[in-house]
PDB file of C-alpha atoms in Angstrom:
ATOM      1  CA  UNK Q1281      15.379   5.501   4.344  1.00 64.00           C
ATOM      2  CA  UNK Q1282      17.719   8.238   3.925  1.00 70.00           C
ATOM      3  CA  UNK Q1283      20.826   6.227   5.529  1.00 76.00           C
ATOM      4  CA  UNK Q1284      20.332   4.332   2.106  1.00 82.00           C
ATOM      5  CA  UNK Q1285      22.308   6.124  -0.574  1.00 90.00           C
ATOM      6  CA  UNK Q1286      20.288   3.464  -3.374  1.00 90.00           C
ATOM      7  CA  UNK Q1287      16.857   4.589  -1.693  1.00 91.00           C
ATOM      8  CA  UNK Q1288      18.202   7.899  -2.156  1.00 93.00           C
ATOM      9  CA  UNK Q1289      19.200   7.933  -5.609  1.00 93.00           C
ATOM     10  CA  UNK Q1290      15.958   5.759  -6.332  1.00 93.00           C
ATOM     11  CA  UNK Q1291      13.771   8.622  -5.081  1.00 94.00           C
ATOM     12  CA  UNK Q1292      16.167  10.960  -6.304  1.00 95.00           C
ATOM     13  CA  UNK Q1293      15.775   9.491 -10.220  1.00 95.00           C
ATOM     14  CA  UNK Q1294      11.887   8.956  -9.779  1.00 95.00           C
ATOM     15  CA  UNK Q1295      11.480  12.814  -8.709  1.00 96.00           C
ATOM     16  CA  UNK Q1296      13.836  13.733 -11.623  1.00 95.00           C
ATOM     17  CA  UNK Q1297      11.916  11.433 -14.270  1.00 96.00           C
ATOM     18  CA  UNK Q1298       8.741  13.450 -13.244  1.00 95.00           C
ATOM     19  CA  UNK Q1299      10.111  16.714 -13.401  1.00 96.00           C
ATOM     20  CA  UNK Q1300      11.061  15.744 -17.277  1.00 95.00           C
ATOM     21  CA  UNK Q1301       8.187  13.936 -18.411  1.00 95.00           C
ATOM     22  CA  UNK Q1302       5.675  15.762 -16.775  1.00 95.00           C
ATOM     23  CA  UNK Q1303       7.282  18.868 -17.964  1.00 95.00           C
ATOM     24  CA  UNK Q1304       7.354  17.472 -21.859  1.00 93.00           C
ATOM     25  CA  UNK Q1305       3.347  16.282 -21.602  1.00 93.00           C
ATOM     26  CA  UNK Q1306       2.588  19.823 -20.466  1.00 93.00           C
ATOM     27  CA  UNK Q1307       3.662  21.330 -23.761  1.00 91.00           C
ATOM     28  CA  UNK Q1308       1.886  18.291 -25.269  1.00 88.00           C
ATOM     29  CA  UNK Q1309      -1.449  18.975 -23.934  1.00 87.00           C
ATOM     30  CA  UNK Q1310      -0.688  23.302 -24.432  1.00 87.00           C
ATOM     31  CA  UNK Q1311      -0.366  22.289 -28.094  1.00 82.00           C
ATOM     32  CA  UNK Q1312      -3.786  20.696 -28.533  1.00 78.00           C
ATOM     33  CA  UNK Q1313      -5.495  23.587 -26.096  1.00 74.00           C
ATOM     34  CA  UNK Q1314      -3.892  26.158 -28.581  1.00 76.00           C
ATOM     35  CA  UNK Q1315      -5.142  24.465 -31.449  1.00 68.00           C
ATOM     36  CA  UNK Q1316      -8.685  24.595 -32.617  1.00 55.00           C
ATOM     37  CA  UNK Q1317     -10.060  20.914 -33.172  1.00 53.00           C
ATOM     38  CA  UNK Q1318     -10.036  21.673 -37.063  1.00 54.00           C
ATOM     39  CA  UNK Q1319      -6.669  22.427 -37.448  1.00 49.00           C
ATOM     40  CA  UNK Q1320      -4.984  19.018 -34.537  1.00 49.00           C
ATOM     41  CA  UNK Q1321      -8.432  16.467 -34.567  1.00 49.00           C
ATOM     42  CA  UNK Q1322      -8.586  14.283 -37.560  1.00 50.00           C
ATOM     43  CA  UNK Q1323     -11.971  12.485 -35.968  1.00 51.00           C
ATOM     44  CA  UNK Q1324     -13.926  12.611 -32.200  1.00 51.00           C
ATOM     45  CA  UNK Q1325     -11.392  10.063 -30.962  1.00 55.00           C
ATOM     46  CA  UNK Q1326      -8.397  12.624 -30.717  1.00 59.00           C
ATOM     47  CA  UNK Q1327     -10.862  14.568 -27.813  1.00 67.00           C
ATOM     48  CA  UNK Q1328      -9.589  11.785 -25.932  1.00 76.00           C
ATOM     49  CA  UNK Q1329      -6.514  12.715 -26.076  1.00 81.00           C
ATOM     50  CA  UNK Q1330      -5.835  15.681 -23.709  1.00 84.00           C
ATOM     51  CA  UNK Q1331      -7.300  13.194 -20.960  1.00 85.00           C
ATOM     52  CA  UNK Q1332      -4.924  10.339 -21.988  1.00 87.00           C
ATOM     53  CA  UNK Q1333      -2.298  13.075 -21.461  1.00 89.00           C
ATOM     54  CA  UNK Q1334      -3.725  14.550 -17.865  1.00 90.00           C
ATOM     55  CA  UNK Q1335      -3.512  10.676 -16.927  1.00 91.00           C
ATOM     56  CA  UNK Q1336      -0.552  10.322 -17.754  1.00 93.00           C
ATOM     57  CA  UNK Q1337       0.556  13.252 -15.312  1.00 93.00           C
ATOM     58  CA  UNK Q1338      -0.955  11.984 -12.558  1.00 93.00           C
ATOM     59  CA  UNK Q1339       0.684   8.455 -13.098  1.00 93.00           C
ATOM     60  CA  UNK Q1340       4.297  10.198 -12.297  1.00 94.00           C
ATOM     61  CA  UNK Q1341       3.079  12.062  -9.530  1.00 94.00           C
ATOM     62  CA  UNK Q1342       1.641   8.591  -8.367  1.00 93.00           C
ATOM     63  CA  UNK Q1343       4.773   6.834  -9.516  1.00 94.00           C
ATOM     64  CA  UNK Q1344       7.248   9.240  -6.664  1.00 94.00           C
ATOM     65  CA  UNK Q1345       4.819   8.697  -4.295  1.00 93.00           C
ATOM     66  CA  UNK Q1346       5.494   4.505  -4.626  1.00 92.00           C
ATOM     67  CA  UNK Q1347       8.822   5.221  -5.118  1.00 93.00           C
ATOM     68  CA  UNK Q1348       9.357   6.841  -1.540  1.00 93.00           C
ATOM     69  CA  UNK Q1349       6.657   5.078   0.147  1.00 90.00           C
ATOM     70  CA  UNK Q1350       8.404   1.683  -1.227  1.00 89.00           C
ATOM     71  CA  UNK Q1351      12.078   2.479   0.510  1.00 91.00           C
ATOM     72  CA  UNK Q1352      10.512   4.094   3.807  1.00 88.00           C
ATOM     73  CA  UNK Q1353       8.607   0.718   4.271  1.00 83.00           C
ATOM     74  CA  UNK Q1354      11.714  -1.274   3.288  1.00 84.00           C
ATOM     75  CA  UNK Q1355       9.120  -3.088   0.697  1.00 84.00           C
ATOM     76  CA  UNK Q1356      10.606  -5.061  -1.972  1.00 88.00           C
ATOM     77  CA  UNK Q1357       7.522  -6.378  -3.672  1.00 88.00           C
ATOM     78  CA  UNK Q1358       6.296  -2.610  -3.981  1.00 90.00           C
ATOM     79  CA  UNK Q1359       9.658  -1.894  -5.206  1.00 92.00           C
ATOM     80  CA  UNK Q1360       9.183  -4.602  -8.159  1.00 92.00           C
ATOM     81  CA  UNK Q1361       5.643  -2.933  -8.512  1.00 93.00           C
ATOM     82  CA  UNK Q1362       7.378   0.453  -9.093  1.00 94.00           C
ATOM     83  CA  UNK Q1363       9.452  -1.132 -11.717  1.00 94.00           C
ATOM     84  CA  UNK Q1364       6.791  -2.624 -13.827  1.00 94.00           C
ATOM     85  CA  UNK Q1365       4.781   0.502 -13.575  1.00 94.00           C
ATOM     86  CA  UNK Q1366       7.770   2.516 -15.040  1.00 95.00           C
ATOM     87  CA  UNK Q1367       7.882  -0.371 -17.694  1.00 95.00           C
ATOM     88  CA  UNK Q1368       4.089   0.191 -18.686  1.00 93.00           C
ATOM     89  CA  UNK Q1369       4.681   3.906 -18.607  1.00 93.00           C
ATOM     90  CA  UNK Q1370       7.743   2.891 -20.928  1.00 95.00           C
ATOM     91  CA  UNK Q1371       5.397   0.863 -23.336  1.00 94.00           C
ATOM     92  CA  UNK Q1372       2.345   3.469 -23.218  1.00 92.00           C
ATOM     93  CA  UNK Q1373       4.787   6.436 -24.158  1.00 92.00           C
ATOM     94  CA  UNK Q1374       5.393   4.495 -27.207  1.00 92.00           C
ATOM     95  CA  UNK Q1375       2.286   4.042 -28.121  1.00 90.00           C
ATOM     96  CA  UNK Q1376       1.943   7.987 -27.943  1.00 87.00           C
ATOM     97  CA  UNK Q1377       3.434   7.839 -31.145  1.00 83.00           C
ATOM     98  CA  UNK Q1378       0.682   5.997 -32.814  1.00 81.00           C
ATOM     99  CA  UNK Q1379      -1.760   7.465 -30.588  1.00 80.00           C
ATOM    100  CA  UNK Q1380      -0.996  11.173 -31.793  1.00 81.00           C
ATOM    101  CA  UNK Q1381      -0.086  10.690 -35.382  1.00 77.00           C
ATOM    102  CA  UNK Q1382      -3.261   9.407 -35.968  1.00 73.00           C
ATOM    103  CA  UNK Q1383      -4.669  12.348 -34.356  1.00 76.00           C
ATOM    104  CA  UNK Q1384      -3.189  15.150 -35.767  1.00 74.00           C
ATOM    105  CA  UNK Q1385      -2.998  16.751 -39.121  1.00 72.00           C
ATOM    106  CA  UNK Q1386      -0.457  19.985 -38.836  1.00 72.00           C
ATOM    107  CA  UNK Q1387       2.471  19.282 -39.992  1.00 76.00           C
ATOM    108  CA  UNK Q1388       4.761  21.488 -37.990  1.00 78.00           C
ATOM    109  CA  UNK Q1389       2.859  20.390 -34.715  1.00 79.00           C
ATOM    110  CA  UNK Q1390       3.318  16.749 -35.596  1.00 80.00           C
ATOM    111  CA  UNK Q1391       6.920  17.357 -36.009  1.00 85.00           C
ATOM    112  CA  UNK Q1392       7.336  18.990 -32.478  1.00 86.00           C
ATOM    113  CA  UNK Q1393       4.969  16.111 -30.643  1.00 86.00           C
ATOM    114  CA  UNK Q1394       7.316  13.833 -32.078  1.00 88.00           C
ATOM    115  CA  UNK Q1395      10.785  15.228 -30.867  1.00 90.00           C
ATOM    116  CA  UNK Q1396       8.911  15.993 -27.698  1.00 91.00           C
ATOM    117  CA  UNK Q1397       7.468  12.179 -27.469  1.00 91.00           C
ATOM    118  CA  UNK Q1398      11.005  10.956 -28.473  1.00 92.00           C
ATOM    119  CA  UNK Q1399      13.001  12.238 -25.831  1.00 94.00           C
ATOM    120  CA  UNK Q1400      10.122  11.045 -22.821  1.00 94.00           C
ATOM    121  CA  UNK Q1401      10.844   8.050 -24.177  1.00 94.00           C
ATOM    122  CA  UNK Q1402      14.027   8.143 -24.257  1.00 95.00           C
ATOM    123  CA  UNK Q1403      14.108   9.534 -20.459  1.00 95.00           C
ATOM    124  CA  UNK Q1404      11.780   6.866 -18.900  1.00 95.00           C
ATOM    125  CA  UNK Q1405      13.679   3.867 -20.669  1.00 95.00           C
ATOM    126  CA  UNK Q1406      16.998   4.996 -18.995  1.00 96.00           C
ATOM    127  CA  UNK Q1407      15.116   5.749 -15.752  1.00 95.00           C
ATOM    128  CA  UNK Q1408      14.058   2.384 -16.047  1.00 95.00           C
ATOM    129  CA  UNK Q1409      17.670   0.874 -16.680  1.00 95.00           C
ATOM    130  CA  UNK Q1410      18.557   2.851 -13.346  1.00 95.00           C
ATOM    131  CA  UNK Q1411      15.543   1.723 -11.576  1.00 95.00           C
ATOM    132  CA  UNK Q1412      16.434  -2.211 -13.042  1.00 94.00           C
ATOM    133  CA  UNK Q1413      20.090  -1.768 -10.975  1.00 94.00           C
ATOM    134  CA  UNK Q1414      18.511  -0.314  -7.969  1.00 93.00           C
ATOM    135  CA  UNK Q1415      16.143  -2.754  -7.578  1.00 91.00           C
ATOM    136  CA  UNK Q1416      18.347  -5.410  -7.257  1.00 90.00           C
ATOM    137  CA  UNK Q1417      20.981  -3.682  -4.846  1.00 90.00           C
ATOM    138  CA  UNK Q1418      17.439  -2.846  -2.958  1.00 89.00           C
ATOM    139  CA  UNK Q1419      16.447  -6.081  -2.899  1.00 86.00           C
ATOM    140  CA  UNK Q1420      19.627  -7.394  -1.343  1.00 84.00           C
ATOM    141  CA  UNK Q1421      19.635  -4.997   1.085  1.00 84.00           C
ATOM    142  CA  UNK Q1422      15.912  -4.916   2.033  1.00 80.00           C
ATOM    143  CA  UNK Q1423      16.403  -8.518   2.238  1.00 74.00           C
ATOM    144  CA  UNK Q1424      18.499  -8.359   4.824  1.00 68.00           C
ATOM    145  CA  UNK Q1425      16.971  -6.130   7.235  1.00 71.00           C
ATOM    146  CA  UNK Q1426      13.787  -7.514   6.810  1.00 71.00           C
ATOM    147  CA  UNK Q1427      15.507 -11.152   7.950  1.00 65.00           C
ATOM    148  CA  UNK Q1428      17.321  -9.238  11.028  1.00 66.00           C
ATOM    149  CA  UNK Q1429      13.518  -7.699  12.161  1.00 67.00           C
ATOM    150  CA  UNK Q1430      11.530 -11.179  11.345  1.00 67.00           C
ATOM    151  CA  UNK Q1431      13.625 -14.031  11.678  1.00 65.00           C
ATOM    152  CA  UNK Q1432      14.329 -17.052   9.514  1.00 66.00           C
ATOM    153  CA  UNK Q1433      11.310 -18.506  10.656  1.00 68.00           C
ATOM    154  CA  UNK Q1434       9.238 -19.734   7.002  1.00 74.00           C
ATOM    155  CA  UNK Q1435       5.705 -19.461   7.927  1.00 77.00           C
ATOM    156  CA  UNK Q1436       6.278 -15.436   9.216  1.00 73.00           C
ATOM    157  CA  UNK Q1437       8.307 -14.814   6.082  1.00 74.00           C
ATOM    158  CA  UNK Q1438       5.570 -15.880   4.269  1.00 78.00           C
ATOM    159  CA  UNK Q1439       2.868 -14.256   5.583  1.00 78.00           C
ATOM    160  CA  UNK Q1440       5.125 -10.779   5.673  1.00 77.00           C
ATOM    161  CA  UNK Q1441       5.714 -11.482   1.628  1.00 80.00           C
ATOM    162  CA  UNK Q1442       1.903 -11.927   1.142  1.00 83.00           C
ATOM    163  CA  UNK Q1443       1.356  -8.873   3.495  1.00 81.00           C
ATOM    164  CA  UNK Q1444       3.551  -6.837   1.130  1.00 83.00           C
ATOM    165  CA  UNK Q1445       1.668  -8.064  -2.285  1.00 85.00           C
ATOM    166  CA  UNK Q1446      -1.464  -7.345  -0.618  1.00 83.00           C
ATOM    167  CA  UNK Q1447      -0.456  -3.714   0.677  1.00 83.00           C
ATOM    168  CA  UNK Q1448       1.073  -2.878  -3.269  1.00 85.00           C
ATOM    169  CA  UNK Q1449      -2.223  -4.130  -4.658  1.00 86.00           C
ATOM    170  CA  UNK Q1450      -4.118  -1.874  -2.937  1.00 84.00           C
ATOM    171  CA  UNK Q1451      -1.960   0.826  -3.767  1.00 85.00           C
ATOM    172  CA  UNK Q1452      -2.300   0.350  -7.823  1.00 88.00           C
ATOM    173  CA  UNK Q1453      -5.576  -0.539  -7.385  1.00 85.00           C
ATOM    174  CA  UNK Q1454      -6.071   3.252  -6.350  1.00 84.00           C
ATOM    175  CA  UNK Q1455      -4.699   5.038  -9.266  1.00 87.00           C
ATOM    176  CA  UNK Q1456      -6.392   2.327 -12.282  1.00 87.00           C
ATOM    177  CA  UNK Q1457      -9.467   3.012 -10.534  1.00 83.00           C
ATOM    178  CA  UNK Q1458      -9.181   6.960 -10.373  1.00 84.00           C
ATOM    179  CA  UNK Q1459      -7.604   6.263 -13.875  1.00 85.00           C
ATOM    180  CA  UNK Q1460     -10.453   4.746 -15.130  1.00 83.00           C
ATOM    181  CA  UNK Q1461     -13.160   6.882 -13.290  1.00 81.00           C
ATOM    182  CA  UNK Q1462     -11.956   9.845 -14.898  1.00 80.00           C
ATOM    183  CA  UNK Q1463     -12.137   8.006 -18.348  1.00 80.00           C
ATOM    184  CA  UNK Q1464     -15.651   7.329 -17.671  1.00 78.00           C
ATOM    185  CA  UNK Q1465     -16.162  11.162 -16.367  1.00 76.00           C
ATOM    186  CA  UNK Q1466     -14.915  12.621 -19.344  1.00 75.00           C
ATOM    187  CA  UNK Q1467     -15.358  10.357 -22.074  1.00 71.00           C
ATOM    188  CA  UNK Q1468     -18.395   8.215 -21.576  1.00 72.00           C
ATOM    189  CA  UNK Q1469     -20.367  10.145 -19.210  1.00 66.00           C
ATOM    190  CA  UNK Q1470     -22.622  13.373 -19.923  1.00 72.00           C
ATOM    191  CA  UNK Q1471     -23.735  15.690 -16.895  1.00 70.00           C
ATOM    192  CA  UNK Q1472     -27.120  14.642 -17.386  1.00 73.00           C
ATOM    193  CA  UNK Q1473     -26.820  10.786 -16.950  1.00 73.00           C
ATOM    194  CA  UNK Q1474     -27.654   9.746 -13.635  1.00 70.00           C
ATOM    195  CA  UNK Q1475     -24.192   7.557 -13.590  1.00 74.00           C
ATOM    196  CA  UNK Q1476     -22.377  10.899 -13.549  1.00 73.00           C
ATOM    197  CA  UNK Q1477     -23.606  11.652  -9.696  1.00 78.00           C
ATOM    198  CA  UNK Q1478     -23.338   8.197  -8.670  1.00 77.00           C
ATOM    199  CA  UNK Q1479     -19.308   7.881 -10.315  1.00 75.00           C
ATOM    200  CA  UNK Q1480     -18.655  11.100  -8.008  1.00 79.00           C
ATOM    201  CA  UNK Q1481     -19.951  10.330  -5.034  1.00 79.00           C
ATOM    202  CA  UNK Q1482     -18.579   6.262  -5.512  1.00 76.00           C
ATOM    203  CA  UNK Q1483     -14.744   8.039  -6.406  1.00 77.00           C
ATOM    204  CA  UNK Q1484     -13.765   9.863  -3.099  1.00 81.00           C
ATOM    205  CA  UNK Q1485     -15.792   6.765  -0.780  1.00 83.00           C
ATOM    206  CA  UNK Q1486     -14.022   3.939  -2.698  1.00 80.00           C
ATOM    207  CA  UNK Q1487     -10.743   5.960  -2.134  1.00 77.00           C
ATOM    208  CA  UNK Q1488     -11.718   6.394   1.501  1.00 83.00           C
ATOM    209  CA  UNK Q1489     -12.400   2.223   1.574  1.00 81.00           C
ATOM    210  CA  UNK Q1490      -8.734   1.586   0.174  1.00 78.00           C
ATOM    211  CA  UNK Q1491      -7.577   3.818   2.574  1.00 79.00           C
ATOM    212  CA  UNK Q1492      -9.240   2.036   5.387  1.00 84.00           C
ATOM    213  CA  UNK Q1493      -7.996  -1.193   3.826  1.00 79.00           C
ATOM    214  CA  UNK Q1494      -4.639  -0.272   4.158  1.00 74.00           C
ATOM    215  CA  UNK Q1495      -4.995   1.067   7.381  1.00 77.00           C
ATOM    216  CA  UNK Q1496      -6.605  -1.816   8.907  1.00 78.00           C
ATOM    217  CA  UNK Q1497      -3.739  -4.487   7.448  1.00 72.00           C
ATOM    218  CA  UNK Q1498      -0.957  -2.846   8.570  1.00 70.00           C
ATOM    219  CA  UNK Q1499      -2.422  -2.939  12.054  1.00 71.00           C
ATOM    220  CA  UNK Q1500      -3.853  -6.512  12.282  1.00 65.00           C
TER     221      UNK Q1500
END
C-alpha cells in the first residue's frame, strides 16, 4: 500500500486527525478531572460525560486502524465505511457543543471547551473533505486492481463486493459493541450487579468470536 501516494496521504491525514483531536479531548476530559462536580456538573447526567469523551478517543485510534487496514486490503467498501465513520465523528463533535453547555456552569471553562470543541470540528470536517477526494481517486484505483486479480467475470465480482461488506461489518461491529459495553460498565452497571461479571467476561469472548469471524471468511 505504500506504492500508493493517495493510500499514503489517506493514512497520513487519518494519523494526523488523531494526533489533533485526540490531543484537544485530552484537555477536555483534564478540565472536568480538575474540576470538582460542584463547580463543571449542573445534574448526574454530566458524569457521563468524561466516558462520552474516553469513547471518543478510542474511536480515532479505531478510525487509523480502518484507515490502514482499508488500503493494505485494497478494500473500497471499508474505505466508504471509513468515510461515514469520520462523518458521524463529524456530526457527534457537534453535538459536543450541546452536550457540554448543558453540562457545565463555569464560565471561563465553558469558554475554553468551546474554542477547544470549535477547532476539532473544524479539523475533522476538513479531514473529511480530504478523505471525500481520496476516496474517489481510491476507488478508481482499487477498482482497477481488484478487476486485474478477479476478472470481469459478474458472479465473482459479486461475491468479492459482498465479501468486503461483510468483512467492514464485522469490523464496526467491534468498536459499537466495546462502545456500548463500556457505556453499560460505567453508566448503568454497579460492581455489585451480577450483569457486571457476566458484561466482562462476554467483552473479551465476543471480541475473540469477531476475531474468529474474520479469520474464518477470509480463508473460506
Amino acid at each position: 500500500w505504500t506504492q500508493s501516494r493517495n493510500s499514503v496521504i489517506l493514512v497520513t491525514v487519518a494519523v494526523i486527525e488523531a494526533i489533533i483531536v485526540i490531543a484537544l479531548q485530552a484537555v477536555i476530559f483534564a478540565q472536568f478531572a480538575n474540576h470538582p462536580p460542584a463547580d463543571t456538573l449542573s445534574n448526574t447526567y454530566g458524569s457521563g460525560i468524561p466516558v462520552y469523551l474516553i469513547i471518543f478517543i478510542i474511536s480515532q485510534f479505531f478510525q487509523v486502524g480502518v484507515s490502514w487496514d482499508a488500503v493494505r486490503a485494497q478494500n473500497t467498501i471499508q474505505v466508504i465505511v471509513f468515510i461515514l465513520f469520520n462523518a458521524c465523528c463529524f456530526v457527534y463533535s457537534i453535538f459536543q457543543f450541546k452536550q457540554l453547555t448543558d453540562v457545565i456552569q463555569v464560565p471561563a471553562l465553558n469558554v475554553l471547551v468551546n474554542r477547544l470543541l470549535i477547532v476539532c470540528a473544524i479539523v475533522i470536517g476538513l479531514c473529511e473533505l480530504i478523505y471525500g477526494y481520496l476516496g474517489y481517486r481510491l476507488y478508481q484505483e482499487f477498482g482497477w486492481r481488484i478487476y486485474k486479480k478477479i476478472g470481469a467475470d459478474p458472479e465473482i465480482r459479486n461475491m468479492y463486493r459482498w465479501y468486503q461488506i461483510l468483512l467492514s461489518i464485522l469490523k464496526v461491529d467491534m468498536f459499537f459493541f466495546l462502545a456500548y459495553s463500556i457505556q453499560y460498565l460505567v453508566l448503568v452497571l454497579k460492581m455489585t450487579d451480577y450483569e457486571f461479571a457476566l458484561t466482562i467476561v462476554a467483552l473479551p469472548l465476543t471480541c475473540v468470536f469477531l476475531i474468529i469471524v474474520v479469520y474464518g471468511v477470509r480463508h473460506e
